[in-house]
PDB file of C-alpha atoms in Angstrom:
ATOM      1  CA  MET A  66     109.353 120.727  65.516  1.00 52.00           C
ATOM      2  CA  ALA A  67     108.644 124.427  65.871  1.00 50.00           C
ATOM      3  CA  VAL A  68     105.580 126.078  67.324  1.00 52.00           C
ATOM      4  CA  HIS A  69     105.075 129.179  65.204  1.00 45.00           C
ATOM      5  CA  SER A  70     104.789 132.609  66.759  1.00 43.00           C
ATOM      6  CA  MET A  71     102.338 135.208  65.462  1.00 35.00           C
ATOM      7  CA  SER A  72     102.683 136.065  61.801  1.00 35.00           C
ATOM      8  CA  ARG A  73      99.225 136.808  60.381  1.00 37.00           C
ATOM      9  CA  VAL A  74      96.772 138.079  62.974  1.00 35.00           C
ATOM     10  CA  GLY A  75      93.398 136.425  62.528  1.00 42.00           C
ATOM     11  CA  ASP A  76      94.658 133.257  60.852  1.00 54.00           C
ATOM     12  CA  GLU A  77      93.667 130.230  62.910  1.00 60.00           C
ATOM     13  CA  GLY A  78      96.575 128.838  64.894  1.00 55.00           C
ATOM     14  CA  GLU A  79      99.061 131.539  63.952  1.00 74.00           C
ATOM     15  CA  VAL A  80      98.996 132.765  67.525  1.00 88.00           C
ATOM     16  CA  PRO A  81      99.475 129.727  69.833  1.00 92.00           C
ATOM     17  CA  SER A  82      96.513 129.844  72.177  1.00 94.00           C
ATOM     18  CA  ALA A  83      94.393 128.141  74.817  1.00 95.00           C
ATOM     19  CA  SER A  84      90.610 128.086  74.544  1.00 96.00           C
ATOM     20  CA  ILE A  85      88.842 127.858  77.921  1.00 97.00           C
ATOM     21  CA  ARG A  86      85.188 127.034  78.544  1.00 97.00           C
ATOM     22  CA  TYR A  87      83.338 128.635  81.468  1.00 97.00           C
ATOM     23  CA  VAL A  88      80.345 127.789  83.639  1.00 95.00           C
ATOM     24  CA  ASP A  89      78.038 129.974  81.511  1.00 95.00           C
ATOM     25  CA  ASP A  90      79.124 127.913  78.439  1.00 92.00           C
ATOM     26  CA  SER A  91      81.080 130.834  77.000  1.00 96.00           C
ATOM     27  CA  VAL A  92      84.511 130.181  75.481  1.00 97.00           C
ATOM     28  CA  ARG A  93      87.478 132.530  75.693  1.00 96.00           C
ATOM     29  CA  THR A  94      90.585 132.078  73.572  1.00 96.00           C
ATOM     30  CA  VAL A  95      93.761 133.452  75.159  1.00 95.00           C
ATOM     31  CA  PRO A  96      97.164 133.752  73.442  1.00 94.00           C
ATOM     32  CA  PHE A  97      99.382 131.328  75.318  1.00 91.00           C
ATOM     33  CA  SER A  98     102.052 133.978  75.809  1.00 89.00           C
ATOM     34  CA  VAL A  99      99.709 135.911  78.129  1.00 93.00           C
ATOM     35  CA  LEU A 100      97.844 132.966  79.666  1.00 94.00           C
ATOM     36  CA  ARG A 101      97.594 133.140  83.474  1.00 94.00           C
ATOM     37  CA  LEU A 102      96.206 130.817  86.134  1.00 95.00           C
ATOM     38  CA  ALA A 103      93.540 133.438  86.857  1.00 95.00           C
ATOM     39  CA  ASP A 104      92.100 132.721  83.392  1.00 96.00           C
ATOM     40  CA  PHE A 105      90.913 129.329  84.685  1.00 97.00           C
ATOM     41  CA  ALA A 106      88.730 130.759  87.456  1.00 95.00           C
ATOM     42  CA  ASP A 107      85.112 129.609  86.948  1.00 95.00           C
ATOM     43  CA  SER A 108      86.184 127.321  84.090  1.00 97.00           C
ATOM     44  CA  VAL A 109      84.725 123.898  83.333  1.00 97.00           C
ATOM     45  CA  PRO A 110      86.233 120.895  81.497  1.00 96.00           C
ATOM     46  CA  TRP A 111      86.648 121.472  77.778  1.00 95.00           C
ATOM     47  CA  ARG A 112      84.769 118.307  76.816  1.00 86.00           C
ATOM     48  CA  GLN A 113      81.511 117.084  78.267  1.00 76.00           C
ATOM     49  CA  PHE A 114      81.077 113.326  78.455  1.00 66.00           C
ATOM     50  CA  ARG A 115      79.096 110.663  80.220  1.00 59.00           C
ATOM     51  CA  SER A 116      79.622 107.030  81.059  1.00 56.00           C
ATOM     52  CA  VAL A 117      77.636 104.618  78.905  1.00 56.00           C
ATOM     53  CA  ARG A 118      77.389 100.839  78.902  1.00 58.00           C
ATOM     54  CA  GLY A 119      80.005  99.189  76.714  1.00 56.00           C
ATOM     55  CA  GLN A 120      82.196 102.236  76.163  1.00 53.00           C
ATOM     56  CA  ARG A 121      85.917 101.631  75.617  1.00 57.00           C
ATOM     57  CA  HIS A 122      87.144 104.424  77.881  1.00 60.00           C
ATOM     58  CA  TYR A 123      86.900 104.530  81.668  1.00 75.00           C
ATOM     59  CA  SER A 124      85.508 108.023  82.126  1.00 86.00           C
ATOM     60  CA  GLY A 125      84.061 109.566  85.253  1.00 91.00           C
ATOM     61  CA  THR A 126      84.560 112.091  88.017  1.00 93.00           C
ATOM     62  CA  TYR A 127      86.744 111.881  91.089  1.00 95.00           C
ATOM     63  CA  MET A 128      85.891 113.831  94.237  1.00 96.00           C
ATOM     64  CA  SER A 129      89.153 115.584  94.995  1.00 97.00           C
ATOM     65  CA  ALA A 130      90.248 116.504  98.500  1.00 96.00           C
ATOM     66  CA  THR A 131      92.522 119.183  97.029  1.00 97.00           C
ATOM     67  CA  THR A 132      89.754 121.012  95.182  1.00 95.00           C
ATOM     68  CA  ALA A 133      86.851 119.946  97.450  1.00 94.00           C
ATOM     69  CA  GLY A 134      84.977 119.122  94.263  1.00 95.00           C
ATOM     70  CA  PRO A 135      84.821 116.810  91.235  1.00 95.00           C
ATOM     71  CA  VAL A 136      87.617 116.442  88.668  1.00 96.00           C
ATOM     72  CA  VAL A 137      86.986 114.600  85.398  1.00 95.00           C
ATOM     73  CA  HIS A 138      89.048 111.770  83.938  1.00 95.00           C
ATOM     74  CA  GLU A 139      88.679 109.637  80.810  1.00 93.00           C
ATOM     75  CA  SER A 140      90.786 106.560  81.544  1.00 93.00           C
ATOM     76  CA  ARG A 141      92.129 104.438  84.368  1.00 94.00           C
ATOM     77  CA  LEU A 142      95.578 105.860  83.647  1.00 96.00           C
ATOM     78  CA  GLU A 143      94.245 109.407  84.080  1.00 96.00           C
ATOM     79  CA  LEU A 144      92.506 108.381  87.306  1.00 96.00           C
ATOM     80  CA  ALA A 145      95.787 107.000  88.652  1.00 97.00           C
ATOM     81  CA  ARG A 146      97.574 110.289  87.929  1.00 98.00           C
ATOM     82  CA  LEU A 147      94.689 112.169  89.500  1.00 98.00           C
ATOM     83  CA  LEU A 148      94.969 110.137  92.703  1.00 98.00           C
ATOM     84  CA  LEU A 149      98.669 110.921  92.983  1.00 98.00           C
ATOM     85  CA  ALA A 150      98.062 114.626  92.348  1.00 98.00           C
ATOM     86  CA  ASP A 151      95.372 114.712  95.027  1.00 98.00           C
ATOM     87  CA  PHE A 152      97.774 113.070  97.474  1.00 98.00           C
ATOM     88  CA  ASP A 153     100.696 115.362  96.614  1.00 97.00           C
ATOM     89  CA  PRO A 154     101.137 118.219  99.155  1.00 95.00           C
ATOM     90  CA  ALA A 155     102.924 120.264  96.455  1.00 96.00           C
ATOM     91  CA  VAL A 156      99.657 120.490  94.478  1.00 98.00           C
ATOM     92  CA  ARG A 157      97.059 123.068  95.507  1.00 97.00           C
ATOM     93  CA  GLY A 158      94.743 122.993  92.506  1.00 97.00           C
ATOM     94  CA  ILE A 159      93.647 120.492  89.843  1.00 98.00           C
ATOM     95  CA  TYR A 160      91.753 121.141  86.605  1.00 98.00           C
ATOM     96  CA  GLY A 161      90.621 118.235  84.436  1.00 97.00           C
ATOM     97  CA  GLN A 162      90.631 118.873  80.666  1.00 96.00           C
ATOM     98  CA  PRO A 163      91.445 122.513  81.410  1.00 97.00           C
ATOM     99  CA  CYS A 164      91.516 123.909  77.871  1.00 97.00           C
ATOM    100  CA  ARG A 165      92.127 123.244  74.202  1.00 96.00           C
ATOM    101  CA  LEU A 166      95.620 124.145  72.982  1.00 96.00           C
ATOM    102  CA  MET A 167      96.004 125.272  69.393  1.00 95.00           C
ATOM    103  CA  ALA A 168      99.067 126.167  67.311  1.00 93.00           C
ATOM    104  CA  ARG A 169     100.257 126.020  63.722  1.00 91.00           C
ATOM    105  CA  ILE A 170     102.896 123.321  63.283  1.00 86.00           C
ATOM    106  CA  GLY A 171     104.450 123.533  59.820  1.00 83.00           C
ATOM    107  CA  ASP A 172     101.517 123.837  57.445  1.00 85.00           C
ATOM    108  CA  ARG A 173      98.975 122.313  59.836  1.00 89.00           C
ATOM    109  CA  VAL A 174      96.879 123.717  62.667  1.00 92.00           C
ATOM    110  CA  ARG A 175      97.159 121.319  65.592  1.00 93.00           C
ATOM    111  CA  ARG A 176      94.855 121.041  68.598  1.00 94.00           C
ATOM    112  CA  HIS A 177      95.181 119.139  71.858  1.00 95.00           C
ATOM    113  CA  VAL A 178      93.204 118.953  75.106  1.00 96.00           C
ATOM    114  CA  PRO A 179      95.564 118.218  78.040  1.00 97.00           C
ATOM    115  CA  ASP A 180      94.345 115.815  80.669  1.00 97.00           C
ATOM    116  CA  PHE A 181      95.174 117.986  83.702  1.00 98.00           C
ATOM    117  CA  LEU A 182      96.443 121.351  84.771  1.00 98.00           C
ATOM    118  CA  LEU A 183      98.071 121.145  88.206  1.00 98.00           C
ATOM    119  CA  VAL A 184      98.500 124.355  90.167  1.00 98.00           C
ATOM    120  CA  MET A 185     101.607 123.998  92.310  1.00 96.00           C
ATOM    121  CA  ARG A 186     102.174 125.608  95.711  1.00 95.00           C
ATOM    122  CA  SER A 187     105.407 127.000  94.280  1.00 93.00           C
ATOM    123  CA  GLY A 188     103.282 129.298  92.130  1.00 91.00           C
ATOM    124  CA  THR A 189     103.883 127.596  88.795  1.00 93.00           C
ATOM    125  CA  ALA A 190     101.597 125.300  86.818  1.00 96.00           C
ATOM    126  CA  ARG A 191     102.103 121.862  85.301  1.00 97.00           C
ATOM    127  CA  VAL A 192     100.316 120.626  82.197  1.00 97.00           C
ATOM    128  CA  VAL A 193      99.900 116.827  82.314  1.00 98.00           C
ATOM    129  CA  ILE A 194      99.127 114.409  79.512  1.00 97.00           C
ATOM    130  CA  ALA A 195      98.633 110.754  80.463  1.00 96.00           C
ATOM    131  CA  LYS A 196      99.677 108.286  77.796  1.00 95.00           C
ATOM    132  CA  SER A 197     100.367 104.569  78.146  1.00 93.00           C
ATOM    133  CA  ALA A 198     104.038 103.635  77.870  1.00 93.00           C
ATOM    134  CA  ASP A 199     103.443 101.186  75.028  1.00 91.00           C
ATOM    135  CA  ARG A 200     102.262 104.031  72.794  1.00 91.00           C
ATOM    136  CA  LEU A 201     105.044 106.526  73.415  1.00 90.00           C
ATOM    137  CA  GLY A 202     107.216 105.071  70.661  1.00 88.00           C
ATOM    138  CA  GLU A 203     104.589 105.556  67.958  1.00 91.00           C
ATOM    139  CA  PRO A 204     105.665 108.386  65.622  1.00 90.00           C
ATOM    140  CA  LYS A 205     102.216 109.991  65.496  1.00 90.00           C
ATOM    141  CA  VAL A 206     101.958 109.915  69.291  1.00 91.00           C
ATOM    142  CA  SER A 207     105.452 111.351  69.736  1.00 91.00           C
ATOM    143  CA  GLU A 208     104.611 114.173  67.349  1.00 88.00           C
ATOM    144  CA  ALA A 209     101.301 114.872  69.069  1.00 90.00           C
ATOM    145  CA  LEU A 210     103.022 115.095  72.465  1.00 93.00           C
ATOM    146  CA  ALA A 211     106.011 117.176  71.395  1.00 93.00           C
ATOM    147  CA  TRP A 212     104.446 120.444  70.311  1.00 93.00           C
ATOM    148  CA  PRO A 213     102.303 120.998  73.454  1.00 94.00           C
ATOM    149  CA  GLY A 214     105.447 120.537  75.532  1.00 94.00           C
ATOM    150  CA  GLU A 215     107.355 123.124  73.517  1.00 92.00           C
ATOM    151  CA  LEU A 216     104.457 125.556  73.824  1.00 91.00           C
ATOM    152  CA  VAL A 217     103.997 125.058  77.567  1.00 93.00           C
ATOM    153  CA  GLU A 218     107.682 125.205  78.485  1.00 91.00           C
ATOM    154  CA  ARG A 219     108.283 128.274  76.323  1.00 88.00           C
ATOM    155  CA  CYS A 220     105.831 130.121  78.574  1.00 85.00           C
ATOM    156  CA  GLY A 221     107.547 129.037  81.796  1.00 90.00           C
ATOM    157  CA  TRP A 222     105.134 126.315  82.844  1.00 94.00           C
ATOM    158  CA  GLU A 223     106.006 122.673  83.476  1.00 96.00           C
ATOM    159  CA  TYR A 224     105.060 119.855  81.102  1.00 97.00           C
ATOM    160  CA  GLU A 225     104.637 116.205  82.007  1.00 97.00           C
ATOM    161  CA  VAL A 226     103.880 113.145  79.920  1.00 97.00           C
ATOM    162  CA  TRP A 227     102.868 110.527  82.484  1.00 97.00           C
ATOM    163  CA  SER A 228     102.775 106.795  81.829  1.00 96.00           C
ATOM    164  CA  GLY A 229     102.389 105.245  85.258  1.00 94.00           C
ATOM    165  CA  ALA A 230     103.917 104.821  88.704  1.00 95.00           C
ATOM    166  CA  ASP A 231     105.258 102.141  91.015  1.00 97.00           C
ATOM    167  CA  PRO A 232     102.233  99.825  91.388  1.00 97.00           C
ATOM    168  CA  VAL A 233     102.828  99.402  95.129  1.00 98.00           C
ATOM    169  CA  VAL A 234     102.896 103.170  95.693  1.00 98.00           C
ATOM    170  CA  LEU A 235      99.779 103.577  93.600  1.00 98.00           C
ATOM    171  CA  ALA A 236      97.964 100.785  95.470  1.00 98.00           C
ATOM    172  CA  ASN A 237      98.851 102.406  98.809  1.00 98.00           C
ATOM    173  CA  VAL A 238      97.651 105.839  97.687  1.00 98.00           C
ATOM    174  CA  ARG A 239      94.456 104.335  96.288  1.00 98.00           C
ATOM    175  CA  PHE A 240      93.858 102.669  99.666  1.00 98.00           C
ATOM    176  CA  LEU A 241      94.528 105.867 101.627  1.00 98.00           C
ATOM    177  CA  ALA A 242      92.257 107.862  99.327  1.00 98.00           C
ATOM    178  CA  ALA A 243      89.289 106.205 101.016  1.00 97.00           C
ATOM    179  CA  TYR A 244      90.070 108.446 104.010  1.00 97.00           C
ATOM    180  CA  ARG A 245      90.607 111.689 102.088  1.00 96.00           C
ATOM    181  CA  ARG A 246      87.295 113.462 102.577  1.00 92.00           C
ATOM    182  CA  PRO A 247      86.432 115.471 105.719  1.00 89.00           C
ATOM    183  CA  GLY A 248      83.916 113.697 107.891  1.00 89.00           C
ATOM    184  CA  VAL A 249      84.786 110.171 106.772  1.00 93.00           C
ATOM    185  CA  VAL A 250      86.688 109.852 110.055  1.00 96.00           C
ATOM    186  CA  PRO A 251      85.361 111.922 112.984  1.00 96.00           C
ATOM    187  CA  GLU A 252      87.686 114.841 113.684  1.00 96.00           C
ATOM    188  CA  GLU A 253      87.885 113.973 117.380  1.00 96.00           C
ATOM    189  CA  ASP A 254      89.212 110.517 116.427  1.00 96.00           C
ATOM    190  CA  VAL A 255      91.860 112.082 114.206  1.00 97.00           C
ATOM    191  CA  ARG A 256      92.919 114.443 117.020  1.00 97.00           C
ATOM    192  CA  ALA A 257      93.154 111.554 119.476  1.00 97.00           C
ATOM    193  CA  ALA A 258      95.273 109.562 117.032  1.00 97.00           C
ATOM    194  CA  TRP A 259      97.618 112.499 116.461  1.00 98.00           C
ATOM    195  CA  GLN A 260      98.085 112.986 120.201  1.00 97.00           C
ATOM    196  CA  SER A 261      98.739 109.266 120.716  1.00 97.00           C
ATOM    197  CA  VAL A 262     101.123 108.336 117.914  1.00 97.00           C
ATOM    198  CA  ARG A 263     104.859 108.679 118.516  1.00 97.00           C
ATOM    199  CA  ASP A 264     107.516 109.339 115.913  1.00 97.00           C
ATOM    200  CA  GLY A 265     108.970 105.997 114.814  1.00 97.00           C
ATOM    201  CA  ASP A 266     106.002 103.879 115.950  1.00 98.00           C
ATOM    202  CA  GLU A 267     105.181 100.836 113.905  1.00 98.00           C
ATOM    203  CA  LEU A 268     101.582 101.008 112.735  1.00 98.00           C
ATOM    204  CA  ALA A 269     100.549  97.988 114.822  1.00 97.00           C
ATOM    205  CA  VAL A 270     102.086  99.527 117.960  1.00 97.00           C
ATOM    206  CA  ALA A 271     100.342 102.863 117.341  1.00 97.00           C
ATOM    207  CA  GLU A 272      97.031 101.059 116.844  1.00 97.00           C
ATOM    208  CA  ARG A 273      97.316  99.071 120.086  1.00 96.00           C
ATOM    209  CA  ARG A 274      98.159 102.173 122.112  1.00 96.00           C
ATOM    210  CA  LEU A 275      95.320 104.157 120.591  1.00 97.00           C
ATOM    211  CA  ALA A 276      92.801 101.306 120.866  1.00 95.00           C
ATOM    212  CA  GLY A 277      93.334 100.862 124.584  1.00 92.00           C
ATOM    213  CA  GLY A 278      91.934  97.343 124.573  1.00 88.00           C
ATOM    214  CA  ARG A 279      89.450  97.821 121.740  1.00 91.00           C
ATOM    215  CA  PRO A 280      89.875  95.988 118.422  1.00 92.00           C
ATOM    216  CA  ALA A 281      92.626  97.662 116.394  1.00 88.00           C
ATOM    217  CA  HIS A 282      90.430  98.002 113.307  1.00 90.00           C
ATOM    218  CA  GLU A 283      88.259 100.498 115.172  1.00 93.00           C
ATOM    219  CA  VAL A 284      91.086 103.054 115.414  1.00 96.00           C
ATOM    220  CA  ARG A 285      92.886 102.332 112.150  1.00 97.00           C
ATOM    221  CA  PRO A 286      90.840 104.803 110.047  1.00 97.00           C
ATOM    222  CA  ALA A 287      92.113 107.754 112.099  1.00 98.00           C
ATOM    223  CA  LEU A 288      95.728 106.774 111.444  1.00 98.00           C
ATOM    224  CA  MET A 289      94.977 106.283 107.749  1.00 98.00           C
ATOM    225  CA  ALA A 290      93.439 109.769 107.610  1.00 98.00           C
ATOM    226  CA  LEU A 291      96.639 111.184 109.106  1.00 98.00           C
ATOM    227  CA  LEU A 292      98.685 109.351 106.466  1.00 98.00           C
ATOM    228  CA  TRP A 293      96.496 110.746 103.692  1.00 98.00           C
ATOM    229  CA  SER A 294      96.795 114.289 105.020  1.00 96.00           C
ATOM    230  CA  GLY A 295     100.586 114.013 105.238  1.00 96.00           C
ATOM    231  CA  ARG A 296     100.760 114.689 108.950  1.00 97.00           C
ATOM    232  CA  LEU A 297     102.084 111.151 109.198  1.00 98.00           C
ATOM    233  CA  VAL A 298     104.288 109.568 106.541  1.00 98.00           C
ATOM    234  CA  THR A 299     105.564 106.077 105.916  1.00 98.00           C
ATOM    235  CA  ASP A 300     107.451 104.186 103.211  1.00 98.00           C
ATOM    236  CA  LEU A 301     104.834 103.769 100.477  1.00 98.00           C
ATOM    237  CA  SER A 302     107.154 101.696  98.296  1.00 98.00           C
ATOM    238  CA  ARG A 303     106.164  98.782 100.568  1.00 97.00           C
ATOM    239  CA  PRO A 304     102.577  97.650 101.179  1.00 98.00           C
ATOM    240  CA  ILE A 305     101.110  99.336 104.257  1.00 98.00           C
ATOM    241  CA  SER A 306     101.108  96.807 107.086  1.00 97.00           C
ATOM    242  CA  GLY A 307     101.461  96.509 110.829  1.00 96.00           C
ATOM    243  CA  ASP A 308     105.237  96.947 110.652  1.00 97.00           C
ATOM    244  CA  SER A 309     105.063 100.163 108.592  1.00 98.00           C
ATOM    245  CA  VAL A 310     107.063 102.827 110.465  1.00 98.00           C
ATOM    246  CA  LEU A 311     105.203 106.097 111.062  1.00 98.00           C
ATOM    247  CA  ARG A 312     106.896 109.500 111.078  1.00 98.00           C
ATOM    248  CA  ARG A 313     105.327 112.708 112.344  1.00 97.00           C
ATOM    249  CA  CYS A 314     105.536 115.623 109.903  1.00 92.00           C
ATOM    250  CA  ALA A 315     103.489 118.404 111.517  1.00 67.00           C
TER     251      ALA A 315
END
């Protein structure tokens, strides 16, 4: 499947492009060959939607710690990928429904709105499309996913079709996300926890030392906040428990 390069200027789709919507409701269409991350400054999601009773899709907004603002999603699968992106220290920016891609494929003009654009600390970008694994084998779905990948990778960006993660890892990250926002745990509690915890502590041991005779549940949020921030790490392939081993990373 080939994404056509420019042949007839002005013909829709002949120049592969990204259309971006901005806060003033204007739309700018940029040839993908010259698209830059700066083009997304002051942009808003391509589609506007709202949650209504009885709808089939699980749409909404997620308050991201990475962006310090809301990011849209339209399914539980998208929300799961969004959680993992927010938790990932390699990600420094997240755009939901960042643009509409358009290109001529054969004799047809094709359009697609990616689910996310992740801005990586390495300086590159990653276009993410979330699609359930049971649909990846459908010919129409495979075709719809192939041409955006060719377009994105041709321009030096990364492309990801995401269908899920280890359910234990995802459950742990979902749990830790409750502690992601500044102010949820008082900063002085987080500082005290950081000063108290030792590299290699089991979680239960770290809690007892920090609690100093108080109930352990009173100090647990500070340790969870440190795990969310990445200053502490543990094996997330196992459910977080009292015997989870903590490692200091900063």
